[in-house]
Every structure is written in structure tokens, then in C-alpha cells.
Amino acid sequence: MFRNCEDEEDVGREVALQDALTLLNRLMSMSPSAILLLDGSGLIHSANPEFLHTFRISDERLVVARHIRASANVLGKSFVAAISALLDNGKTAVKAQQRFQLADNSTVTLNFRCQRFGVDDSGQSMLFAGEVTDPDAINMGAVFDRLPTPAMAVSQEDNVIMAANAAALRAFGLRREHVGNDTITQILMRLDDFNQIRTDIESDGGEAGLVCPVHSLLGGALNYQVKGSAFTDDERMFLVLEFHNTKAHAGERAKTPARGPTPRKGLLSRVVDHLDF
């Protein structure tokens, strides 16, 4: 029995939408923004870890597969009212800032945007993506760990690696026991390279980066463009280093040419810029 063209087109749309949702879910899990995905009727399909953290939700099953209009006791009345209104007004894209009262009576202010998408009207979904405006409410530990480039915080006092994100652990073969115990110059970098990076950070902010070899405990060394910034936390001083892949033939210790003054961007801004979609 043969399928007619209209049936084939319908199947194609369903497959395309499913592929898009699969990709979107992968991006959502990495994003430092609070993201909620709903279908056109208001049924919640997924909520990423940052959304659960922002809205004080202990288990995604409290929201996923529930209708937004029946979730006020979990998400808070003001958020549910705002999203319900957006579902009803038919706009394809909305950007705004709003202070939401959560279910536990705490409040959170979000810069958010809602975007409708889908392969056709019947398959249309809506994406809510919100960024916390209060820096004290941002889970910086989660943001640091989700940074797609290897990054670590090094104590300025003794060069000890005090924090390393998941990408750094993978790239350099680090284990958790190295963090807090070993210095970066013992296992990953030459002392003169690290001192040059420190000098660059003090003189021009370190945004240009220094190209130098970085060793891996898995064996061998690769050239990375190492960018850095100074960070102070509870009277302790750190250098936050980001390791960007560079071409294998890049000369050791070659300073990236400056291209005029560039506005400094914080670690969080770079994370959001990289993952924003």
C-alpha cells in the first residue's frame, strides 16, 4: 500500500520538528539561561537545569508534561499569568524584563525573550529563555562549569589550581584531587609562560591572550591561546584563565596582535554570548 504525497509531507514535518526539538534540548541543557519549552497549547515539554534552579524546583517532573495554566503552585502565579498571556496574544517574539513572584514567595527579576517556532502551525512551540538580572542570584559555579572552553581559577598567592571546569578536566586529564593541591606550573605550564600571562593581565587585562604550550597529563602538549582576568572572592585573589584552541603551528609565546581597544567582557557575558541561540 502506497503512501500519498500529503502523508509523506506530514511525516517529513514531524521528523523535522522532532530533530529540531532534540537539538534544542541538547542546547538547553548546556545554557546558563533559564529555559522552558512549551507547545502551542501550553503543555510543558522540557525545562533545563538553570530554569529548575532559578524557579527553586527540585524535580523536573513537577513541571514537565504539565500544562502551564495548571502549574501556578510550582512556578508562581505571576509567571504562569505572563506565559499564558503570551500564548494567547499570538506574537511570534517578545523581549521584556519582569519581576516574578515564585511559588515560595521569593522573587526573581529576569530579562527574558519568548520565541515561537515550528515546521507548521500545528507543530508550533514556544521557547521561554530568561536571564537573571540580579548578579547575586546567578549560580556562578554552574556557569563556570558549563563554559565550553577549558577554564580554571588559579590562586595568585601560590599558583595552586583552585577550580577547574569540566572542559579543563577533560582536555588536560586532570582529576579532582589535582584541584586544590597542585600548582599550574607543576603540571600544565612553564613558569615563565604563566608569569607572562600574569604580567599581561596586570598591564592590559589579558584579553589578547598569550599563545603557549599547555601540557596534558594524558601526554603531550598543545598550543593554546590563554586569556585571563583577575577575580577576587572573600579576600582571596585568583586568576581566571580560559584556554582557547589555536593552530598547531602557532609560534610559542607569540602574543596575539592587538586590534585597538576592546571593551572588557566578563566571564558570564562570554558564556552567554557563546551559547545564546
PDB file of C-alpha atoms in Angstrom:
ATOM      1  CA  MET A   1       0.000   0.000   0.000  1.00  0.00           C
ATOM      2  CA  PHE A   2       1.485   3.312  -1.073  1.00  0.00           C
ATOM      3  CA  ARG A   3       1.585   6.488   0.992  1.00  0.00           C
ATOM      4  CA  ASN A   4       0.373   9.574  -0.839  1.00  0.00           C
ATOM      5  CA  CYS A   5       2.427  12.775  -1.122  1.00  0.00           C
ATOM      6  CA  GLU A   6       0.485  14.614   1.558  1.00  0.00           C
ATOM      7  CA  ASP A   7       1.125  11.805   4.040  1.00  0.00           C
ATOM      8  CA  GLU A   8       4.839  11.861   3.196  1.00  0.00           C
ATOM      9  CA  GLU A   9       4.948  15.623   3.702  1.00  0.00           C
ATOM     10  CA  ASP A  10       3.258  15.244   7.102  1.00  0.00           C
ATOM     11  CA  VAL A  11       5.772  12.601   8.160  1.00  0.00           C
ATOM     12  CA  GLY A  12       8.615  14.827   6.957  1.00  0.00           C
ATOM     13  CA  ARG A  13       7.326  17.714   9.049  1.00  0.00           C
ATOM     14  CA  GLU A  14       7.042  15.507  12.129  1.00  0.00           C
ATOM     15  CA  VAL A  15      10.585  14.206  11.683  1.00  0.00           C
ATOM     16  CA  ALA A  16      11.951  17.726  11.107  1.00  0.00           C
ATOM     17  CA  LEU A  17      10.220  19.010  14.227  1.00  0.00           C
ATOM     18  CA  GLN A  18      11.449  16.070  16.310  1.00  0.00           C
ATOM     19  CA  ASP A  19      15.023  16.604  15.096  1.00  0.00           C
ATOM     20  CA  ALA A  20      14.770  20.300  15.940  1.00  0.00           C
ATOM     21  CA  LEU A  21      13.439  19.532  19.420  1.00  0.00           C
ATOM     22  CA  THR A  22      16.224  17.007  20.043  1.00  0.00           C
ATOM     23  CA  LEU A  23      18.891  19.535  19.088  1.00  0.00           C
ATOM     24  CA  LEU A  24      17.173  22.231  21.107  1.00  0.00           C
ATOM     25  CA  ASN A  25      17.060  20.031  24.199  1.00  0.00           C
ATOM     26  CA  ARG A  26      20.806  19.452  23.935  1.00  0.00           C
ATOM     27  CA  LEU A  27      21.474  23.186  23.708  1.00  0.00           C
ATOM     28  CA  MET A  28      19.082  23.858  26.570  1.00  0.00           C
ATOM     29  CA  SER A  29      20.914  21.532  28.929  1.00  0.00           C
ATOM     30  CA  MET A  30      24.151  23.500  28.406  1.00  0.00           C
ATOM     31  CA  SER A  31      22.755  27.011  28.532  1.00  0.00           C
ATOM     32  CA  PRO A  32      23.227  29.273  31.566  1.00  0.00           C
ATOM     33  CA  SER A  33      19.842  30.848  30.768  1.00  0.00           C
ATOM     34  CA  ALA A  34      16.630  29.591  32.368  1.00  0.00           C
ATOM     35  CA  ILE A  35      14.782  27.908  29.501  1.00  0.00           C
ATOM     36  CA  LEU A  36      11.300  26.426  29.270  1.00  0.00           C
ATOM     37  CA  LEU A  37       9.893  24.759  26.153  1.00  0.00           C
ATOM     38  CA  LEU A  38       6.111  24.596  25.632  1.00  0.00           C
ATOM     39  CA  ASP A  39       3.932  23.530  22.744  1.00  0.00           C
ATOM     40  CA  GLY A  40       1.283  25.772  21.245  1.00  0.00           C
ATOM     41  CA  SER A  41      -1.367  24.635  23.722  1.00  0.00           C
ATOM     42  CA  GLY A  42       0.753  25.420  26.771  1.00  0.00           C
ATOM     43  CA  LEU A  43       1.910  21.895  27.600  1.00  0.00           C
ATOM     44  CA  ILE A  44       5.433  21.994  29.055  1.00  0.00           C
ATOM     45  CA  HIS A  45       7.842  19.723  27.164  1.00  0.00           C
ATOM     46  CA  SER A  46      11.122  20.440  28.969  1.00  0.00           C
ATOM     47  CA  ALA A  47      12.850  22.684  31.495  1.00  0.00           C
ATOM     48  CA  ASN A  48      16.621  22.974  31.608  1.00  0.00           C
ATOM     49  CA  PRO A  49      18.710  22.746  34.826  1.00  0.00           C
ATOM     50  CA  GLU A  50      19.080  26.517  35.114  1.00  0.00           C
ATOM     51  CA  PHE A  51      15.315  27.014  34.897  1.00  0.00           C
ATOM     52  CA  LEU A  52      14.804  24.495  37.702  1.00  0.00           C
ATOM     53  CA  HIS A  53      17.466  26.264  39.780  1.00  0.00           C
ATOM     54  CA  THR A  54      16.069  29.745  39.116  1.00  0.00           C
ATOM     55  CA  PHE A  55      12.494  28.769  39.986  1.00  0.00           C
ATOM     56  CA  ARG A  56      13.522  26.676  43.035  1.00  0.00           C
ATOM     57  CA  ILE A  57      12.175  23.441  41.547  1.00  0.00           C
ATOM     58  CA  SER A  58      13.663  20.246  42.978  1.00  0.00           C
ATOM     59  CA  ASP A  59      12.461  17.824  40.294  1.00  0.00           C
ATOM     60  CA  GLU A  60      11.677  18.470  36.620  1.00  0.00           C
ATOM     61  CA  ARG A  61       8.732  16.069  36.891  1.00  0.00           C
ATOM     62  CA  LEU A  62       6.931  18.774  38.850  1.00  0.00           C
ATOM     63  CA  VAL A  63       6.654  20.821  35.635  1.00  0.00           C
ATOM     64  CA  VAL A  64       7.413  18.656  32.581  1.00  0.00           C
ATOM     65  CA  ALA A  65       4.312  17.129  30.953  1.00  0.00           C
ATOM     66  CA  ARG A  66       2.088  19.534  32.891  1.00  0.00           C
ATOM     67  CA  HIS A  67       0.092  22.381  31.399  1.00  0.00           C
ATOM     68  CA  ILE A  68       1.403  25.853  32.149  1.00  0.00           C
ATOM     69  CA  ARG A  69      -2.023  27.042  33.317  1.00  0.00           C
ATOM     70  CA  ALA A  70      -2.108  24.286  35.958  1.00  0.00           C
ATOM     71  CA  SER A  71       1.396  24.990  37.305  1.00  0.00           C
ATOM     72  CA  ALA A  72       0.929  28.119  39.429  1.00  0.00           C
ATOM     73  CA  ASN A  73       1.599  26.183  42.635  1.00  0.00           C
ATOM     74  CA  VAL A  74       5.048  25.250  41.294  1.00  0.00           C
ATOM     75  CA  LEU A  75       6.058  28.178  39.064  1.00  0.00           C
ATOM     76  CA  GLY A  76       4.229  31.013  40.783  1.00  0.00           C
ATOM     77  CA  LYS A  77       1.077  32.828  39.723  1.00  0.00           C
ATOM     78  CA  SER A  78       2.814  35.819  38.104  1.00  0.00           C
ATOM     79  CA  PHE A  79       4.992  33.675  35.826  1.00  0.00           C
ATOM     80  CA  VAL A  80       2.073  31.468  34.777  1.00  0.00           C
ATOM     81  CA  ALA A  81      -0.053  34.554  34.070  1.00  0.00           C
ATOM     82  CA  ALA A  82       2.704  36.126  31.961  1.00  0.00           C
ATOM     83  CA  ILE A  83       3.300  32.996  29.871  1.00  0.00           C
ATOM     84  CA  SER A  84      -0.411  32.326  29.448  1.00  0.00           C
ATOM     85  CA  ALA A  85      -0.881  35.855  28.129  1.00  0.00           C
ATOM     86  CA  LEU A  86       1.965  35.341  25.643  1.00  0.00           C
ATOM     87  CA  LEU A  87       0.399  32.100  24.448  1.00  0.00           C
ATOM     88  CA  ASP A  88      -2.887  33.911  23.862  1.00  0.00           C
ATOM     89  CA  ASN A  89      -1.630  37.063  22.154  1.00  0.00           C
ATOM     90  CA  GLY A  90      -0.176  35.291  19.107  1.00  0.00           C
ATOM     91  CA  LYS A  91       3.064  37.295  18.937  1.00  0.00           C
ATOM     92  CA  THR A  92       5.957  35.449  17.339  1.00  0.00           C
ATOM     93  CA  ALA A  93       8.667  37.038  19.525  1.00  0.00           C
ATOM     94  CA  VAL A  94       8.676  39.028  22.772  1.00  0.00           C
ATOM     95  CA  LYS A  95      11.529  40.579  24.760  1.00  0.00           C
ATOM     96  CA  ALA A  96      10.968  42.113  28.186  1.00  0.00           C
ATOM     97  CA  GLN A  97      12.097  42.355  31.783  1.00  0.00           C
ATOM     98  CA  GLN A  98       9.797  41.378  34.626  1.00  0.00           C
ATOM     99  CA  ARG A  99       9.921  40.645  38.317  1.00  0.00           C
ATOM    100  CA  PHE A 100       8.231  37.322  39.049  1.00  0.00           C
ATOM    101  CA  GLN A 101       6.958  36.147  42.414  1.00  0.00           C
ATOM    102  CA  LEU A 102       7.773  32.469  42.790  1.00  0.00           C
ATOM    103  CA  ALA A 103       5.748  29.775  44.482  1.00  0.00           C
ATOM    104  CA  ASP A 104       7.823  30.072  47.694  1.00  0.00           C
ATOM    105  CA  ASN A 105       7.045  33.837  47.790  1.00  0.00           C
ATOM    106  CA  SER A 106      10.610  34.795  46.831  1.00  0.00           C
ATOM    107  CA  THR A 107      11.078  36.987  43.759  1.00  0.00           C
ATOM    108  CA  VAL A 108      13.372  36.945  40.752  1.00  0.00           C
ATOM    109  CA  THR A 109      13.850  39.543  38.019  1.00  0.00           C
ATOM    110  CA  LEU A 110      14.506  38.153  34.552  1.00  0.00           C
ATOM    111  CA  ASN A 111      15.435  39.630  31.230  1.00  0.00           C
ATOM    112  CA  PHE A 112      13.557  37.231  29.014  1.00  0.00           C
ATOM    113  CA  ARG A 113      12.523  36.537  25.473  1.00  0.00           C
ATOM    114  CA  CYS A 114       9.896  34.213  24.066  1.00  0.00           C
ATOM    115  CA  GLN A 115      10.177  32.845  20.561  1.00  0.00           C
ATOM    116  CA  ARG A 116       7.662  30.779  18.626  1.00  0.00           C
ATOM    117  CA  PHE A 117       8.979  28.201  16.189  1.00  0.00           C
ATOM    118  CA  GLY A 118       7.850  25.059  14.355  1.00  0.00           C
ATOM    119  CA  VAL A 119       7.604  23.496  10.929  1.00  0.00           C
ATOM    120  CA  ASP A 120       3.943  24.437  10.579  1.00  0.00           C
ATOM    121  CA  ASP A 121       1.109  25.967  12.599  1.00  0.00           C
ATOM    122  CA  SER A 122       0.039  22.675  14.136  1.00  0.00           C
ATOM    123  CA  GLY A 123       3.594  21.881  15.263  1.00  0.00           C
ATOM    124  CA  GLN A 124       4.344  25.303  16.671  1.00  0.00           C
ATOM    125  CA  SER A 125       6.074  25.539  20.032  1.00  0.00           C
ATOM    126  CA  MET A 126       7.190  28.394  22.254  1.00  0.00           C
ATOM    127  CA  LEU A 127      10.575  28.861  23.896  1.00  0.00           C
ATOM    128  CA  PHE A 128      10.997  30.962  27.029  1.00  0.00           C
ATOM    129  CA  ALA A 129      14.590  31.989  27.803  1.00  0.00           C
ATOM    130  CA  GLY A 130      15.263  34.157  30.837  1.00  0.00           C
ATOM    131  CA  GLU A 131      18.470  35.582  32.300  1.00  0.00           C
ATOM    132  CA  VAL A 132      18.670  36.597  35.951  1.00  0.00           C
ATOM    133  CA  THR A 133      19.415  40.313  36.333  1.00  0.00           C
ATOM    134  CA  ASP A 134      20.483  40.109  39.990  1.00  0.00           C
ATOM    135  CA  PRO A 135      24.157  39.010  39.953  1.00  0.00           C
ATOM    136  CA  ASP A 136      23.851  37.647  43.491  1.00  0.00           C
ATOM    137  CA  ALA A 137      21.210  35.202  42.274  1.00  0.00           C
ATOM    138  CA  ILE A 138      23.329  33.772  39.462  1.00  0.00           C
ATOM    139  CA  ASN A 139      24.718  30.292  40.038  1.00  0.00           C
ATOM    140  CA  MET A 140      28.264  31.202  39.001  1.00  0.00           C
ATOM    141  CA  GLY A 141      29.568  27.738  39.837  1.00  0.00           C
ATOM    142  CA  ALA A 142      27.202  26.214  37.298  1.00  0.00           C
ATOM    143  CA  VAL A 143      28.050  28.872  34.705  1.00  0.00           C
ATOM    144  CA  PHE A 144      31.797  28.264  35.172  1.00  0.00           C
ATOM    145  CA  ASP A 145      31.413  24.502  34.846  1.00  0.00           C
ATOM    146  CA  ARG A 146      29.295  24.804  31.670  1.00  0.00           C
ATOM    147  CA  LEU A 147      31.786  27.064  29.895  1.00  0.00           C
ATOM    148  CA  PRO A 148      32.561  25.154  26.663  1.00  0.00           C
ATOM    149  CA  THR A 149      36.251  26.151  26.713  1.00  0.00           C
ATOM    150  CA  PRO A 150      38.652  24.777  29.354  1.00  0.00           C
ATOM    151  CA  ALA A 151      38.869  27.226  32.248  1.00  0.00           C
ATOM    152  CA  MET A 152      40.383  27.276  35.701  1.00  0.00           C
ATOM    153  CA  ALA A 153      40.903  29.582  38.656  1.00  0.00           C
ATOM    154  CA  VAL A 154      44.475  29.813  39.943  1.00  0.00           C
ATOM    155  CA  SER A 155      45.425  31.315  43.302  1.00  0.00           C
ATOM    156  CA  GLN A 156      47.575  34.421  42.845  1.00  0.00           C
ATOM    157  CA  GLU A 157      49.295  33.692  46.130  1.00  0.00           C
ATOM    158  CA  ASP A 158      50.855  30.318  45.297  1.00  0.00           C
ATOM    159  CA  ASN A 159      49.737  29.351  41.739  1.00  0.00           C
ATOM    160  CA  VAL A 160      47.596  26.461  43.046  1.00  0.00           C
ATOM    161  CA  ILE A 161      44.724  25.352  40.803  1.00  0.00           C
ATOM    162  CA  MET A 162      41.688  26.150  42.966  1.00  0.00           C
ATOM    163  CA  ALA A 163      38.928  25.319  40.446  1.00  0.00           C
ATOM    164  CA  ALA A 164      38.729  23.640  37.029  1.00  0.00           C
ATOM    165  CA  ASN A 165      35.642  23.255  34.910  1.00  0.00           C
ATOM    166  CA  ALA A 166      34.512  20.041  33.220  1.00  0.00           C
ATOM    167  CA  ALA A 167      36.112  21.018  29.892  1.00  0.00           C
ATOM    168  CA  ALA A 168      39.508  21.585  31.584  1.00  0.00           C
ATOM    169  CA  LEU A 169      39.343  18.242  33.372  1.00  0.00           C
ATOM    170  CA  ARG A 170      38.720  16.517  30.032  1.00  0.00           C
ATOM    171  CA  ALA A 171      41.256  18.478  27.952  1.00  0.00           C
ATOM    172  CA  PHE A 172      44.165  18.227  30.375  1.00  0.00           C
ATOM    173  CA  GLY A 173      43.477  14.865  32.004  1.00  0.00           C
ATOM    174  CA  LEU A 174      43.043  16.471  35.419  1.00  0.00           C
ATOM    175  CA  ARG A 175      41.443  14.603  38.283  1.00  0.00           C
ATOM    176  CA  ARG A 176      39.537  16.192  41.122  1.00  0.00           C
ATOM    177  CA  GLU A 177      42.423  15.532  43.530  1.00  0.00           C
ATOM    178  CA  HIS A 178      44.670  17.829  41.489  1.00  0.00           C
ATOM    179  CA  VAL A 179      42.358  20.745  42.250  1.00  0.00           C
ATOM    180  CA  GLY A 180      43.350  22.490  45.461  1.00  0.00           C
ATOM    181  CA  ASN A 181      46.634  20.593  45.714  1.00  0.00           C
ATOM    182  CA  ASP A 182      48.824  21.094  42.619  1.00  0.00           C
ATOM    183  CA  THR A 183      50.168  24.286  41.089  1.00  0.00           C
ATOM    184  CA  ILE A 184      49.535  25.078  37.447  1.00  0.00           C
ATOM    185  CA  THR A 185      53.314  25.430  36.880  1.00  0.00           C
ATOM    186  CA  GLN A 186      53.977  21.939  38.259  1.00  0.00           C
ATOM    187  CA  ILE A 187      51.750  20.047  35.874  1.00  0.00           C
ATOM    188  CA  LEU A 188      50.436  22.173  32.988  1.00  0.00           C
ATOM    189  CA  MET A 189      52.512  25.261  32.132  1.00  0.00           C
ATOM    190  CA  ARG A 190      56.040  26.607  32.222  1.00  0.00           C
ATOM    191  CA  LEU A 191      56.677  29.170  34.924  1.00  0.00           C
ATOM    192  CA  ASP A 192      57.881  31.865  32.514  1.00  0.00           C
ATOM    193  CA  ASP A 193      54.734  31.474  30.379  1.00  0.00           C
ATOM    194  CA  PHE A 194      52.498  31.752  33.420  1.00  0.00           C
ATOM    195  CA  ASN A 195      54.391  34.819  34.659  1.00  0.00           C
ATOM    196  CA  GLN A 196      53.964  36.431  31.219  1.00  0.00           C
ATOM    197  CA  ILE A 197      50.215  35.796  31.368  1.00  0.00           C
ATOM    198  CA  ARG A 198      50.119  37.361  34.834  1.00  0.00           C
ATOM    199  CA  THR A 199      52.009  40.412  33.526  1.00  0.00           C
ATOM    200  CA  ASP A 200      49.631  40.749  30.555  1.00  0.00           C
ATOM    201  CA  ILE A 201      46.611  40.644  32.859  1.00  0.00           C
ATOM    202  CA  GLU A 202      48.104  43.373  35.047  1.00  0.00           C
ATOM    203  CA  SER A 203      49.021  45.583  32.072  1.00  0.00           C
ATOM    204  CA  ASP A 204      46.182  45.234  29.569  1.00  0.00           C
ATOM    205  CA  GLY A 205      43.632  42.897  31.091  1.00  0.00           C
ATOM    206  CA  GLY A 206      44.848  39.733  29.349  1.00  0.00           C
ATOM    207  CA  GLU A 207      42.074  39.773  26.740  1.00  0.00           C
ATOM    208  CA  ALA A 208      44.507  39.431  23.811  1.00  0.00           C
ATOM    209  CA  GLY A 209      45.833  36.177  25.197  1.00  0.00           C
ATOM    210  CA  LEU A 210      49.230  34.521  25.073  1.00  0.00           C
ATOM    211  CA  VAL A 211      49.877  31.573  22.756  1.00  0.00           C
ATOM    212  CA  CYS A 212      51.943  28.991  24.627  1.00  0.00           C
ATOM    213  CA  PRO A 213      52.192  25.204  25.094  1.00  0.00           C
ATOM    214  CA  VAL A 214      49.951  23.638  27.724  1.00  0.00           C
ATOM    215  CA  HIS A 215      50.734  20.092  28.841  1.00  0.00           C
ATOM    216  CA  SER A 216      48.171  17.361  29.353  1.00  0.00           C
ATOM    217  CA  LEU A 217      48.509  14.669  31.970  1.00  0.00           C
ATOM    218  CA  LEU A 218      47.284  12.330  29.232  1.00  0.00           C
ATOM    219  CA  GLY A 219      50.562  13.024  27.406  1.00  0.00           C
ATOM    220  CA  GLY A 220      51.950  15.688  25.091  1.00  0.00           C
ATOM    221  CA  ALA A 221      51.385  19.420  24.854  1.00  0.00           C
ATOM    222  CA  LEU A 222      49.295  21.636  22.577  1.00  0.00           C
ATOM    223  CA  ASN A 223      49.421  25.339  21.908  1.00  0.00           C
ATOM    224  CA  TYR A 224      46.553  27.292  23.451  1.00  0.00           C
ATOM    225  CA  GLN A 225      45.722  30.970  23.400  1.00  0.00           C
ATOM    226  CA  VAL A 226      45.428  31.614  27.126  1.00  0.00           C
ATOM    227  CA  LYS A 227      43.212  34.530  28.112  1.00  0.00           C
ATOM    228  CA  GLY A 228      42.783  35.660  31.670  1.00  0.00           C
ATOM    229  CA  SER A 229      41.204  38.027  34.119  1.00  0.00           C
ATOM    230  CA  ALA A 230      41.664  38.794  37.801  1.00  0.00           C
ATOM    231  CA  PHE A 231      38.967  37.770  40.260  1.00  0.00           C
ATOM    232  CA  THR A 232      38.600  38.403  43.990  1.00  0.00           C
ATOM    233  CA  ASP A 233      36.462  36.261  46.272  1.00  0.00           C
ATOM    234  CA  ASP A 234      36.275  36.666  50.065  1.00  0.00           C
ATOM    235  CA  GLU A 235      39.668  38.409  50.234  1.00  0.00           C
ATOM    236  CA  ARG A 236      41.320  35.720  48.088  1.00  0.00           C
ATOM    237  CA  MET A 237      42.726  36.678  44.698  1.00  0.00           C
ATOM    238  CA  PHE A 238      42.566  34.434  41.649  1.00  0.00           C
ATOM    239  CA  LEU A 239      43.453  34.490  38.003  1.00  0.00           C
ATOM    240  CA  VAL A 240      40.648  33.018  35.898  1.00  0.00           C
ATOM    241  CA  LEU A 241      42.231  31.503  32.794  1.00  0.00           C
ATOM    242  CA  GLU A 242      40.476  30.389  29.597  1.00  0.00           C
ATOM    243  CA  PHE A 243      42.264  28.084  27.154  1.00  0.00           C
ATOM    244  CA  HIS A 244      41.282  28.596  23.511  1.00  0.00           C
ATOM    245  CA  ASN A 245      42.377  26.175  20.788  1.00  0.00           C
ATOM    246  CA  THR A 246      44.813  27.653  18.306  1.00  0.00           C
ATOM    247  CA  LYS A 247      46.573  26.367  15.201  1.00  0.00           C
ATOM    248  CA  ALA A 248      49.249  23.755  15.816  1.00  0.00           C
ATOM    249  CA  HIS A 249      51.924  25.804  14.012  1.00  0.00           C
ATOM    250  CA  ALA A 250      51.316  28.954  16.064  1.00  0.00           C
ATOM    251  CA  GLY A 251      54.626  30.122  17.452  1.00  0.00           C
ATOM    252  CA  GLU A 252      55.262  29.585  21.117  1.00  0.00           C
ATOM    253  CA  ARG A 253      54.876  32.658  23.293  1.00  0.00           C
ATOM    254  CA  ALA A 254      53.528  34.636  20.317  1.00  0.00           C
ATOM    255  CA  LYS A 255      51.353  37.444  21.594  1.00  0.00           C
ATOM    256  CA  THR A 256      48.161  37.886  19.587  1.00  0.00           C
ATOM    257  CA  PRO A 257      48.375  41.269  17.802  1.00  0.00           C
ATOM    258  CA  ALA A 258      46.251  43.955  19.390  1.00  0.00           C
ATOM    259  CA  ARG A 259      43.490  45.399  17.214  1.00  0.00           C
ATOM    260  CA  GLY A 260      42.774  48.573  19.065  1.00  0.00           C
ATOM    261  CA  PRO A 261      40.988  48.936  22.393  1.00  0.00           C
ATOM    262  CA  THR A 262      38.384  46.260  23.038  1.00  0.00           C
ATOM    263  CA  PRO A 263      35.775  46.606  25.784  1.00  0.00           C
ATOM    264  CA  ARG A 264      36.373  44.143  28.619  1.00  0.00           C
ATOM    265  CA  LYS A 265      33.750  41.425  28.873  1.00  0.00           C
ATOM    266  CA  GLY A 266      33.156  39.411  31.997  1.00  0.00           C
ATOM    267  CA  LEU A 267      33.211  35.633  32.145  1.00  0.00           C
ATOM    268  CA  LEU A 268      29.420  35.381  32.340  1.00  0.00           C
ATOM    269  CA  SER A 269      28.950  37.599  29.276  1.00  0.00           C
ATOM    270  CA  ARG A 270      31.284  35.431  27.233  1.00  0.00           C
ATOM    271  CA  VAL A 271      29.452  32.275  28.304  1.00  0.00           C
ATOM    272  CA  VAL A 272      26.076  33.751  27.375  1.00  0.00           C
ATOM    273  CA  ASP A 273      27.400  35.075  24.054  1.00  0.00           C
ATOM    274  CA  HIS A 274      28.804  31.666  23.157  1.00  0.00           C
ATOM    275  CA  LEU A 275      25.726  29.624  23.996  1.00  0.00           C
ATOM    276  CA  ASP A 276      22.991  32.092  23.170  1.00  0.00           C
ATOM    277  CA  PHE A 277      20.699  30.865  20.376  1.00  0.00           C
TER     278      PHE A 277
END
